[in-house]
Short mmCIF file of C-alpha atoms in Angstrom, two decimals:
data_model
loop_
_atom_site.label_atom_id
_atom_site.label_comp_id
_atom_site.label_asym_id
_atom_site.label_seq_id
_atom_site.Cartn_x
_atom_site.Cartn_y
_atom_site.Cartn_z
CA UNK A 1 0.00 0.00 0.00
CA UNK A 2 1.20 3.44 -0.95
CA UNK A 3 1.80 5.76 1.88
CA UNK A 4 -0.41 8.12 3.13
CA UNK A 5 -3.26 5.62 1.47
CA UNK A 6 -6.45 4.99 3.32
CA UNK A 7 -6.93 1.64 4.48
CA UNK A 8 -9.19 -0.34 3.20
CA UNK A 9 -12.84 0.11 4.27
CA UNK A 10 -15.15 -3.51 4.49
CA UNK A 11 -18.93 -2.60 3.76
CA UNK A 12 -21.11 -2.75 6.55
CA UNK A 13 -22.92 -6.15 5.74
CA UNK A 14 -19.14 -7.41 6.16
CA UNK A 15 -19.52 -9.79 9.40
CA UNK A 16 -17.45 -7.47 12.74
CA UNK A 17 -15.28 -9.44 14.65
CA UNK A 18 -14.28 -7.97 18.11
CA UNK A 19 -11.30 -9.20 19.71
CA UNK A 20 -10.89 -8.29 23.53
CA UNK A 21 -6.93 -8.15 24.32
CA UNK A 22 -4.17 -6.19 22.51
CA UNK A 23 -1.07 -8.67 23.17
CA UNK A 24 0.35 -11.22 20.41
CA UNK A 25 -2.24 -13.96 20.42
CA UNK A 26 -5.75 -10.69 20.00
CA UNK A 27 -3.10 -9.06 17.65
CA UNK A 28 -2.20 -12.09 15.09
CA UNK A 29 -6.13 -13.01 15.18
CA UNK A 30 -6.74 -9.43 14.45
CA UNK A 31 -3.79 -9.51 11.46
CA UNK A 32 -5.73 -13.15 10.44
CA UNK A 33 -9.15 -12.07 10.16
CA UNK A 34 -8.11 -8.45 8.71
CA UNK A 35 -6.54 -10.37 5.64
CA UNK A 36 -9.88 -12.30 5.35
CA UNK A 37 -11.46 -9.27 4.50
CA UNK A 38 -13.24 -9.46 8.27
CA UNK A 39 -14.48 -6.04 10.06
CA UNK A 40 -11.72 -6.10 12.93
CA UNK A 41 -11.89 -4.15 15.70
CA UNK A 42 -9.65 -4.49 18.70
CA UNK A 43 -10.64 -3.75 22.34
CA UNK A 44 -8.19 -3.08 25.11
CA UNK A 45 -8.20 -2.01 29.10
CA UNK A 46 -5.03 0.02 28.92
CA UNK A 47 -4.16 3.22 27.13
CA UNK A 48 -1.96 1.37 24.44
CA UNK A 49 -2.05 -1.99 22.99
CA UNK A 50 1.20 -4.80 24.14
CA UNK A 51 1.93 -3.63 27.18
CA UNK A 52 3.02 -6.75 28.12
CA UNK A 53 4.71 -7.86 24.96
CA UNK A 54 6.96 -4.78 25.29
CA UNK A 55 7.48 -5.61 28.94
CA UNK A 56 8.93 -8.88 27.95
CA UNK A 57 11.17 -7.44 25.37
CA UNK A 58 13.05 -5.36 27.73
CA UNK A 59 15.68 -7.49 28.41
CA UNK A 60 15.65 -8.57 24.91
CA UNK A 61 12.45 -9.76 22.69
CA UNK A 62 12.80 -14.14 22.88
CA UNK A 63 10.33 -14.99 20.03
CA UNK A 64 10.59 -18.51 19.49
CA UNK A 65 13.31 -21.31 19.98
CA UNK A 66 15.59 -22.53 17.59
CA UNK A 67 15.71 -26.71 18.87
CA UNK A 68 13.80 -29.44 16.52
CA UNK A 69 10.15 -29.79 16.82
CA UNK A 70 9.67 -32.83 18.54
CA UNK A 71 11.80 -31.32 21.63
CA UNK A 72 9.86 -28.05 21.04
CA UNK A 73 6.38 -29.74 21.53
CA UNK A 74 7.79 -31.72 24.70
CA UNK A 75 7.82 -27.88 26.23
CA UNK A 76 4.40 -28.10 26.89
CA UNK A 77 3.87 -31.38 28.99
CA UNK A 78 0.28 -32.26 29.61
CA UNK A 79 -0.91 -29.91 26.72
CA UNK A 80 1.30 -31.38 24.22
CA UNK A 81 -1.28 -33.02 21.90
CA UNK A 82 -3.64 -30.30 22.24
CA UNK A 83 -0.82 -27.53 21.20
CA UNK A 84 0.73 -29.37 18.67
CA UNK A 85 -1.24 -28.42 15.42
CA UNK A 86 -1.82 -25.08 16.32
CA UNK A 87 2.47 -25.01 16.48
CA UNK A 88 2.82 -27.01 13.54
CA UNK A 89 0.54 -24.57 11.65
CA UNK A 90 2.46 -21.80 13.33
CA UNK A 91 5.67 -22.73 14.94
CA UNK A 92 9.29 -21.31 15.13
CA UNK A 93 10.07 -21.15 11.30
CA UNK A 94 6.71 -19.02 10.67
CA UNK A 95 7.04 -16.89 13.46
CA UNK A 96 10.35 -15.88 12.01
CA UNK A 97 8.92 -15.24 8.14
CA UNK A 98 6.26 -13.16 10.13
CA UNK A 99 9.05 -10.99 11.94
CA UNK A 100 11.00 -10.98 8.30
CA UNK A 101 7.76 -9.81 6.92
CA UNK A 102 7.58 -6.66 9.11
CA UNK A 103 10.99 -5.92 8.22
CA UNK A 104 12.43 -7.67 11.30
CA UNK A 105 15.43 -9.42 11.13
CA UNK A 106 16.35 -12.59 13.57
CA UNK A 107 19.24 -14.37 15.48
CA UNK A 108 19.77 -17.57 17.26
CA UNK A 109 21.85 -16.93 20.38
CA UNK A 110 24.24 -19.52 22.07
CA UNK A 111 21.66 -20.82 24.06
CA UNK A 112 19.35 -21.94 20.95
CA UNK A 113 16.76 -18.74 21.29
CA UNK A 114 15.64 -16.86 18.30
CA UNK A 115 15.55 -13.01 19.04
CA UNK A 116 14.98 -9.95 16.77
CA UNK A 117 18.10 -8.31 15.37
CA UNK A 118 17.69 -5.45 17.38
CA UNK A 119 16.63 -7.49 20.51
CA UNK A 120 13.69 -5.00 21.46
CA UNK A 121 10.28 -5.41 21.15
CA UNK A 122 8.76 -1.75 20.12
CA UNK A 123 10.37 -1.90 16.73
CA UNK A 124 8.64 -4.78 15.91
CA UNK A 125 5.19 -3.67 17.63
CA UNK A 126 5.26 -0.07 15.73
CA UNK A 127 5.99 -2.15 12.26
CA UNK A 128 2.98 -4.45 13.18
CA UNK A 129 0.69 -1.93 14.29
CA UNK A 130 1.10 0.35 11.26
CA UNK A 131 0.46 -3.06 9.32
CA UNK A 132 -2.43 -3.80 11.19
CA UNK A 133 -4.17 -0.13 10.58
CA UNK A 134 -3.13 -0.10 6.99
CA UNK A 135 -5.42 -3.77 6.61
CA UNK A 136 -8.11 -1.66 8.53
CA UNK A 137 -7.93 -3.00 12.18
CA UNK A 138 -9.46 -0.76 14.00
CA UNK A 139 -8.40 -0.17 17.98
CA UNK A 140 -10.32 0.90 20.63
CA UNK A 141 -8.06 1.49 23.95
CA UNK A 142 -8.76 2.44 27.54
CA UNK A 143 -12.16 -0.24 27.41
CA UNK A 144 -12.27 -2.84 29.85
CA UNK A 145 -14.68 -5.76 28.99
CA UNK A 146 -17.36 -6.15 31.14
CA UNK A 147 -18.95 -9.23 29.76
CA UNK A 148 -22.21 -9.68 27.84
CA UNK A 149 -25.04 -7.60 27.46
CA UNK A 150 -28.96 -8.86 26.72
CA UNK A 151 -30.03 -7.44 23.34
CA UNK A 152 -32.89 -5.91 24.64
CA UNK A 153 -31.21 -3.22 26.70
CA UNK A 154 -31.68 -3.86 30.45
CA UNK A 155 -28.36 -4.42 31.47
CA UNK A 156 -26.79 -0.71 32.47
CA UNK A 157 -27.81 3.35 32.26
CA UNK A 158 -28.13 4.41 29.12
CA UNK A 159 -25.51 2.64 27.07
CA UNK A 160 -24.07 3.91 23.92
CA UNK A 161 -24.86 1.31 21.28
CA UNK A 162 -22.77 2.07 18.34
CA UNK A 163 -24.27 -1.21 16.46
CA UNK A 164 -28.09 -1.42 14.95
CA UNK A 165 -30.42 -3.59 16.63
CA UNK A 166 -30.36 -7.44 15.62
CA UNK A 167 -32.44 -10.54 15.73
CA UNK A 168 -29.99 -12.96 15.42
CA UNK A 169 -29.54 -14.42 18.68
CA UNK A 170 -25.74 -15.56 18.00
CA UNK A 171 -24.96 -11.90 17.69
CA UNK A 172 -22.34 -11.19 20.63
CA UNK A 173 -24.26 -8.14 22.72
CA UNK A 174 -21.04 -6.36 24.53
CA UNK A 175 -20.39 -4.49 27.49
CA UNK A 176 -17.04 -2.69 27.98
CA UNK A 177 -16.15 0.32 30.39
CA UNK A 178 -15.09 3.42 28.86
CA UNK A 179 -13.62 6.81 30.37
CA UNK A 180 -16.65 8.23 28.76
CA UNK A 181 -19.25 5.80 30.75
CA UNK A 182 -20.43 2.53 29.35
CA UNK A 183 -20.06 1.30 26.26
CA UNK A 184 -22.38 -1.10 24.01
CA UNK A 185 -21.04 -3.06 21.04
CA UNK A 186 -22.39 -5.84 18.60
CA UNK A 187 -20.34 -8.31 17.00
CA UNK A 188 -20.85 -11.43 14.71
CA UNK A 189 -18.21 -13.08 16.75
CA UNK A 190 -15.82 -12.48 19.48
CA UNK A 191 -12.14 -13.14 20.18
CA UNK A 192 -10.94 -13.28 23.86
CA UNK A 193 -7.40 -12.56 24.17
CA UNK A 194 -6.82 -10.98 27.99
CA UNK A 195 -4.11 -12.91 29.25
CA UNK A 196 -3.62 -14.65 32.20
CA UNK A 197 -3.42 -13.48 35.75
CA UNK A 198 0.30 -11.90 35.69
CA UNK A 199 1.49 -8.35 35.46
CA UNK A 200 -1.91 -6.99 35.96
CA UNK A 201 -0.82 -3.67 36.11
CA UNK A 202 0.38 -3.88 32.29
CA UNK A 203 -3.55 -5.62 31.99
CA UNK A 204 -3.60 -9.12 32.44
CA UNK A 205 -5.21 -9.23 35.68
CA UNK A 206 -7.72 -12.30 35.48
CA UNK A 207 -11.05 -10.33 35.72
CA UNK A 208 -12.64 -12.56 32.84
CA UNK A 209 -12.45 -15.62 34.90
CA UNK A 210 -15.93 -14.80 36.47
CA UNK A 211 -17.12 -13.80 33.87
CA UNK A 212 -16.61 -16.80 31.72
CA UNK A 213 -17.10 -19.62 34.60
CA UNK A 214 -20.73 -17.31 35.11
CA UNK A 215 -21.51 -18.71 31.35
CA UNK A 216 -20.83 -22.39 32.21
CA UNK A 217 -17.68 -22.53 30.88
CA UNK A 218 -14.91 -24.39 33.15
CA UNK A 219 -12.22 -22.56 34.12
CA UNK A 220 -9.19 -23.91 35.76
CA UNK A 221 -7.80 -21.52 38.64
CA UNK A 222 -5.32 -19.47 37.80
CA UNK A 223 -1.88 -20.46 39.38
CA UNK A 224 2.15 -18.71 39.27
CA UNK A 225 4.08 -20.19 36.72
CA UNK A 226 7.84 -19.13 35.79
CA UNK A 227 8.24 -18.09 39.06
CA UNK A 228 10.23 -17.64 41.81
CA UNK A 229 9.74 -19.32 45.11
CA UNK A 230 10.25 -18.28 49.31
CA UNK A 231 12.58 -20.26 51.14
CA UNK A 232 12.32 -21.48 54.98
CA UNK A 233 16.14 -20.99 55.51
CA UNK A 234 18.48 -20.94 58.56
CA UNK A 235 17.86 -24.65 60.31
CA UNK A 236 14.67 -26.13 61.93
CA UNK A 237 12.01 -23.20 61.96
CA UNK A 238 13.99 -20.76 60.08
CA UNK A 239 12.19 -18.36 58.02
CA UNK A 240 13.46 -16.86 54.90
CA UNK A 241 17.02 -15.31 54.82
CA UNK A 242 18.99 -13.62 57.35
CA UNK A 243 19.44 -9.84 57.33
CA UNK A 244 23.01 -10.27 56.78
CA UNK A 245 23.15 -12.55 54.00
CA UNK A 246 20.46 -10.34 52.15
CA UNK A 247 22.45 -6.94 52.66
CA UNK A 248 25.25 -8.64 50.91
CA UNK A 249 23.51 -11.36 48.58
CA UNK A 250 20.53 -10.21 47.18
CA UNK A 251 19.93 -9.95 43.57
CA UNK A 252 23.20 -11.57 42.76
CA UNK A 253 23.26 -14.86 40.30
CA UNK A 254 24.22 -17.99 42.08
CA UNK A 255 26.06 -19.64 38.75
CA UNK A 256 27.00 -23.22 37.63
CA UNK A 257 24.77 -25.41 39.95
CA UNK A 258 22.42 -28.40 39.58
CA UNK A 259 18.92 -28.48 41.11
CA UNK A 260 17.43 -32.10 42.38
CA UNK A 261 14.25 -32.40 43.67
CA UNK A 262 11.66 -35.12 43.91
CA UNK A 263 8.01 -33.70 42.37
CA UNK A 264 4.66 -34.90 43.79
CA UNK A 265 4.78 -37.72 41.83
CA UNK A 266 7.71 -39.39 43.19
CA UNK A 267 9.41 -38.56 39.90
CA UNK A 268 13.35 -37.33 40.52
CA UNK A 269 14.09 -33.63 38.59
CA UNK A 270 16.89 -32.59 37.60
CA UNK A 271 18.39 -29.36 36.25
CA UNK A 272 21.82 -27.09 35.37
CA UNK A 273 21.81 -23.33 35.23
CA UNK A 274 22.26 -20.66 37.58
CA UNK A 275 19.61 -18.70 39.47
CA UNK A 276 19.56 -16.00 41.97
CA UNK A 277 18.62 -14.80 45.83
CA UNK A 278 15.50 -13.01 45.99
CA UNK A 279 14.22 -10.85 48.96
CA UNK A 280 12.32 -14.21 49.97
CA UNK A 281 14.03 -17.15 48.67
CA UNK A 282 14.87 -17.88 45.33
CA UNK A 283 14.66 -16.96 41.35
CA UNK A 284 15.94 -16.80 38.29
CA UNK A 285 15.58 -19.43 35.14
CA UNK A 286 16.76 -22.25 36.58
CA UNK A 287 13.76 -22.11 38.91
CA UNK A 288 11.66 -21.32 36.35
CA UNK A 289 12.28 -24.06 34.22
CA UNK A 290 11.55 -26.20 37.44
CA UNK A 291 8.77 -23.98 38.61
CA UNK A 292 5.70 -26.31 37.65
CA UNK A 293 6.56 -29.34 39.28
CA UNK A 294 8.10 -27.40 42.19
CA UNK A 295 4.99 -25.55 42.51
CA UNK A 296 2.57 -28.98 42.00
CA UNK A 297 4.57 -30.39 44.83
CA UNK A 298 4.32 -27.46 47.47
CA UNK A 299 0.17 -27.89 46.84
CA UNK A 300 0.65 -31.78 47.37
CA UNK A 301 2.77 -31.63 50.17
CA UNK A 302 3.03 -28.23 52.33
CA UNK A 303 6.69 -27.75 51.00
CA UNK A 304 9.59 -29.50 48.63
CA UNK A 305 12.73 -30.06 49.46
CA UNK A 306 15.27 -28.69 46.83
CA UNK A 307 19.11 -29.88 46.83
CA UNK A 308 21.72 -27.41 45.27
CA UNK A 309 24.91 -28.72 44.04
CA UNK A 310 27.33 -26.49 44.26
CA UNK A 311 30.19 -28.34 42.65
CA UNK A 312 28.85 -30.48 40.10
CA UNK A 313 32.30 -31.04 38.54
CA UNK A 314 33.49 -32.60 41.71
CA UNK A 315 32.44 -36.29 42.94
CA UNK A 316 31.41 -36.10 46.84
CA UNK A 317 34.25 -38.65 47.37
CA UNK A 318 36.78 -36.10 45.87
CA UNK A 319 35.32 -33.19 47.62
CA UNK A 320 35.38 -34.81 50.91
CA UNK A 321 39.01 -35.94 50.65
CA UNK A 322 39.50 -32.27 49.55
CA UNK A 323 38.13 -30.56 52.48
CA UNK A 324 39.52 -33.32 55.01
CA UNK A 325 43.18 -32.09 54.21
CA UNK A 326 44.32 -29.78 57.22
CA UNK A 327 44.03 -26.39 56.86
CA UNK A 328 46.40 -25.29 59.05
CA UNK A 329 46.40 -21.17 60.11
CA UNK A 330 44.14 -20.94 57.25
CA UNK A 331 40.45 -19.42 57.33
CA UNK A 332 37.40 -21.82 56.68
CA UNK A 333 37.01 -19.40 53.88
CA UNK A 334 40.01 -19.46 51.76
CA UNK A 335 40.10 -23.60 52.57
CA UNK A 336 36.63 -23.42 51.19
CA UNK A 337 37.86 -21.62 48.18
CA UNK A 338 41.11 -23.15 47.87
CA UNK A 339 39.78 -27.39 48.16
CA UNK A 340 36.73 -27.20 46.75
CA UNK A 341 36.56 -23.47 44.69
CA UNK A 342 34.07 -22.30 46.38
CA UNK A 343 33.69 -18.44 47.63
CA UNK A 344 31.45 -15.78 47.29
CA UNK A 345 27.82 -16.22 47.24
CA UNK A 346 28.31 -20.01 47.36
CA UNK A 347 29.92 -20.21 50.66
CA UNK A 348 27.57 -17.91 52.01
CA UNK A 349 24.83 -19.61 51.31
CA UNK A 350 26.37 -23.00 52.85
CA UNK A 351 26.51 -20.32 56.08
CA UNK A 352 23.39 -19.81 55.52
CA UNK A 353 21.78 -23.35 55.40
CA UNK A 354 24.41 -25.39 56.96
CA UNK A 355 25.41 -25.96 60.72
CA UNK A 356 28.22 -24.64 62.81
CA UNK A 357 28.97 -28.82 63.46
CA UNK A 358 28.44 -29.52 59.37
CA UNK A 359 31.48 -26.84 58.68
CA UNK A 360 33.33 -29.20 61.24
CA UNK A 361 33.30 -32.24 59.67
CA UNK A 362 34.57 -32.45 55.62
CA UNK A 363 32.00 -35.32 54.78
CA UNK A 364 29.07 -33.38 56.03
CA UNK A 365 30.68 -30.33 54.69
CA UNK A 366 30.84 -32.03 51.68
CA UNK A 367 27.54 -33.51 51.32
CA UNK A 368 26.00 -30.07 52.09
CA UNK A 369 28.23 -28.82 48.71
CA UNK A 370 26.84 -31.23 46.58
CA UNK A 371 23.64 -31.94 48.04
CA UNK A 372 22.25 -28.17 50.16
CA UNK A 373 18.97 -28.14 51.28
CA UNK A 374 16.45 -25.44 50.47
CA UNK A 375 12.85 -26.09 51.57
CA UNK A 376 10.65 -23.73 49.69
CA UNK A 377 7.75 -23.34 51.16
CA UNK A 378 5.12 -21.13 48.45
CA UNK A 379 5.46 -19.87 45.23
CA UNK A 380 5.82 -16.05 44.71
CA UNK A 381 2.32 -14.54 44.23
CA UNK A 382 0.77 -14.68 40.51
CA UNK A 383 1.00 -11.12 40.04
CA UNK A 384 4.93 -11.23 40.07
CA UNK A 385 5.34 -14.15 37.86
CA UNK A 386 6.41 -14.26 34.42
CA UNK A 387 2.99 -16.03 33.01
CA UNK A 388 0.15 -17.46 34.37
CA UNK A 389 -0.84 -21.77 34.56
CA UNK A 390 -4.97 -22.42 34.55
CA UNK A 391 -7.66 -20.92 32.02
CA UNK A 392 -10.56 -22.24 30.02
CA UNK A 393 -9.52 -25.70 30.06
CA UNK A 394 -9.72 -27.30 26.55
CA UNK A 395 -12.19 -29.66 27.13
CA UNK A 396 -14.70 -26.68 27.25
CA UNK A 397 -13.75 -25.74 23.93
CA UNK A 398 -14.31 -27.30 20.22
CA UNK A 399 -11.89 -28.25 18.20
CA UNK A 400 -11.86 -24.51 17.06
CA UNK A 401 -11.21 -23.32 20.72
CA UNK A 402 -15.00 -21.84 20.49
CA UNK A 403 -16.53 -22.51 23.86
CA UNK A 404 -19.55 -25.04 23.54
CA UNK A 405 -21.23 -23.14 26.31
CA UNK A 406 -21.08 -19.97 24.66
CA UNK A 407 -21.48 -20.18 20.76
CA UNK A 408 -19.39 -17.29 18.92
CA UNK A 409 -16.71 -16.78 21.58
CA UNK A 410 -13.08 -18.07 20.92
CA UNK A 411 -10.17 -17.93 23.32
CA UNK A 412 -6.85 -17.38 22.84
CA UNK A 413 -3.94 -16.94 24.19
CA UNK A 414 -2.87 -17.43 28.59
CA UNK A 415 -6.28 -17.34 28.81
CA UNK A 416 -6.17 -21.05 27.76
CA UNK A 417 -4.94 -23.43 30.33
CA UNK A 418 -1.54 -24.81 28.94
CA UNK A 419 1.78 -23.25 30.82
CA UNK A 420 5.83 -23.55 29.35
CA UNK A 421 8.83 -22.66 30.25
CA UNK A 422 10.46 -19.76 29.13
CA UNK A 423 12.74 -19.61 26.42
CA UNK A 424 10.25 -18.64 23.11
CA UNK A 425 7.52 -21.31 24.26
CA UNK A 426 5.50 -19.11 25.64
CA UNK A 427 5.01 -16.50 22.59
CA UNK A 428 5.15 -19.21 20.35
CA UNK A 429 2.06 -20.73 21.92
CA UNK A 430 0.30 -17.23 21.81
CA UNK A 431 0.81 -16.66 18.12
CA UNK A 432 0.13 -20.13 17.19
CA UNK A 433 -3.68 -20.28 19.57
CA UNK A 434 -4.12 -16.78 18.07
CA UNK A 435 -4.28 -17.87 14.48
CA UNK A 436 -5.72 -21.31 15.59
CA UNK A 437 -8.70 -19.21 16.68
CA UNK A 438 -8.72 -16.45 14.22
CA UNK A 439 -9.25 -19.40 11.54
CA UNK A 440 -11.83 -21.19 14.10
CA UNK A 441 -13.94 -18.02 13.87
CA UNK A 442 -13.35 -17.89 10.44
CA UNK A 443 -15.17 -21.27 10.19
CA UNK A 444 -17.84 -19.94 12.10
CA UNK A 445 -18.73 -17.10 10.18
CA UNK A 446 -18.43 -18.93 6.73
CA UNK A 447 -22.28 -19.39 6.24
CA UNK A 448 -23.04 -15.48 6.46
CA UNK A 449 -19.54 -14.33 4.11
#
């Protein structure tokens, strides 16, 4: 399209399609249905659209992951079968034409993730966005969804209706809260994109769950996921960390370590990375990656038991002859650091979790190296985690994620109940359930295009 060109305008007997939620998953539906030549208009809570998106670009934008298929689908454990053809219609490869498409070129780092040339996210959002409008998406910001209205008008004070009266009873009658007052819209169909229940200042907040389980449609609760965890630390009764270790420790990466834990199933879990000290416990994307089963086990049993090694190079037998050499006028610190290389934040946390008899005997001392015990006792609320676990669970849904108890309505998105790990499985997913139910509505609509 030239520049400066109007966009396209679809005649009004062209079916609407409103699509609550402004992130990835509401914004590739929008881009789907736009190029179907689909009235598109996009509703969102906050005064801009991907607020969240952008959030998670920060640090640099992970779009997808660069590790074969099979391994790629394994991400997302109990969902697996469900996710898979939405992935396989539009998985790593396609995400990346899309981004090429928009001008966006993309990397694989050392670690296998794909990210956008420049790394940052509002590039690529301004480039879509301008894409969108030019197809004749139309947004409508600072309206928060406040479910479904009856068509014959009794459901608020004097609502704007910006739609014609209809008879067909599939029509979607819609309520949404506007600086201006309240706000009523028709629709052929509608899209729900809102996210899950994390970051809720940036509009994923989890209102919709009443409002969908109030329809009949079953909606798992929403739990933390990719999050970090508190920690009952400093011997029997202890309670998070000490002052001390804090002052000196917090925020700082606790690197090259291996995490063991057994998960409610009796099922050992294992895991290398590095993590960090929190103002309660524990963080970082070691935990994260671990976070699911950690969390599934805290609900099961109270609290879980995590081992850190410290010095997964060394064997315990080595380590222990190590540390039993004498140390002469030297400190337990540079002995530490000098037998077994460790110093810093490592020591201090064996300080932290060991005892004052452990440090005195090298097998103990040892065994608390390879083996040290943090019991985590909760989660980190959902509100500071990275995503959200729980939604409309997919057995409420037809194969076109259109909710059977609610004709017309497809779902998206976190507000599905699937979770992953970070790492590009988590946008992936969104695009891929966007499109799934951009074409599901599609479907729907076929009969009256």
């Amino acid at each position: 399209m030239n520049a400066g060109a109007r966009p396209p305008v679809a005649p009004p007997t062209t079916p609407h399609v409103a699509i609550v939620g402004g992130g990835p998953a509401g914004l590739v539906a929008a881009e789907t249905l736009a190029a179907a030549g689909l009235r598109v208009t996009v509703f969102d809570a906050m005064p801009s659209v991907g607020r969240k998106f952008l959030l998670a670009g920060r640090g640099g934008l992970n779009l997808t992951h660069s590790e074969a298929l099979d391994a790629f689908l394994s991400r997302y454990g109990a969902r697996r079968e469900v996710l898979a053809p939405m992935v396989q219609a539009f998985g790593p490869q396609a995400l990346q034409d899309w981004a090429h498409g928009l001008g966006v070129d993309t990397f694989v780092g050392t670690s296998g993730r794909i990210f956008p040339r420049e790394m940052k996210a509002a590039p690529l959002l301004r480039a879509w966005l301008t894409r969108l409008r030019a197809a004749g998406v139309q947004f409508a910001v600072r309206h928060r969804w406040l479910g479904w209205a009856d068509s014959d008008g009794d459901d608020g004070p004097n609502p704007r209706n910006d739609a014609p009266a209809s008879d067909t009873p599939l029509r979607q009658h819609l309520r949404f809260a506007t600086p201006e007052g309240e706000r009523r819209v028709e629709a052929d169909a509608l899209l729900l994109a809102l996210g899950g229940g994390s970051w809720a200042k940036f509009g994923s907040d989890g209102a919709w769950v009443p409002l969908l389980r109030a329809t009949g449609a079953d909606v798992a609760e929403l739990r933390p996921a990719n999050c970090g965890f508190d920690v009952a630390a400093g011997g029997e009764g202890g309670t998070g960390w000490s002052a001390h270790f804090l002052e000196r420790f917090r925020g700082q990466p606790l690197k090259s370590v291996v995490a063991r834990f057994t998960d409610a199933a009796g099922q050992a879990q294992e895991r290398a990375g590095e993590c960090l000290v929190s103002a309660t416990g524990i963080e970082g994307g070691l935990i994260y990656a671990l976070s699911a089963p950690l969390r599934d086990a805290i609900a099961a049993q109270g609290e879980v038991t995590l081992r850190l090694d410290l010095a997964p190079g060394r064997s315990l037998e080595r380590l222990g002859a190590d540390l039993a050499r004498p140390r002469g006028s030297r400190s337990m610190a540079s002995h530490l650091q000098g037998q077994a290389g460790i110093k810093g934040i490592k020591a201090a946390l064996l300080r932290e979790c060991l005892s004052r008899d452990d440090f005195d005997d090298p097998l103990r001392l040892a065994a608390g190296i390879k083996a040290l015990p943090l019991r985590l006792t909760a989660p980190r609320p959902l509100d500071e985690a990275i995503s959200s676990a729980g939604g409309v669970r997919f057995e409420a849904l037809d194969a076109h994620l259109m909710l059977r108890a609610r004709p017309g309505v497809f779902i998206a998105g976190e507000m599905l109940d699937w979770e992953a790990p970070t790492g590009g499985y988590l946008l992936t997913a969104c695009f891929a359930s966007g499109a799934a139910a951009a074409h599901g509505v599609l479907d729907w609509l076929r009969p009256k295009t």
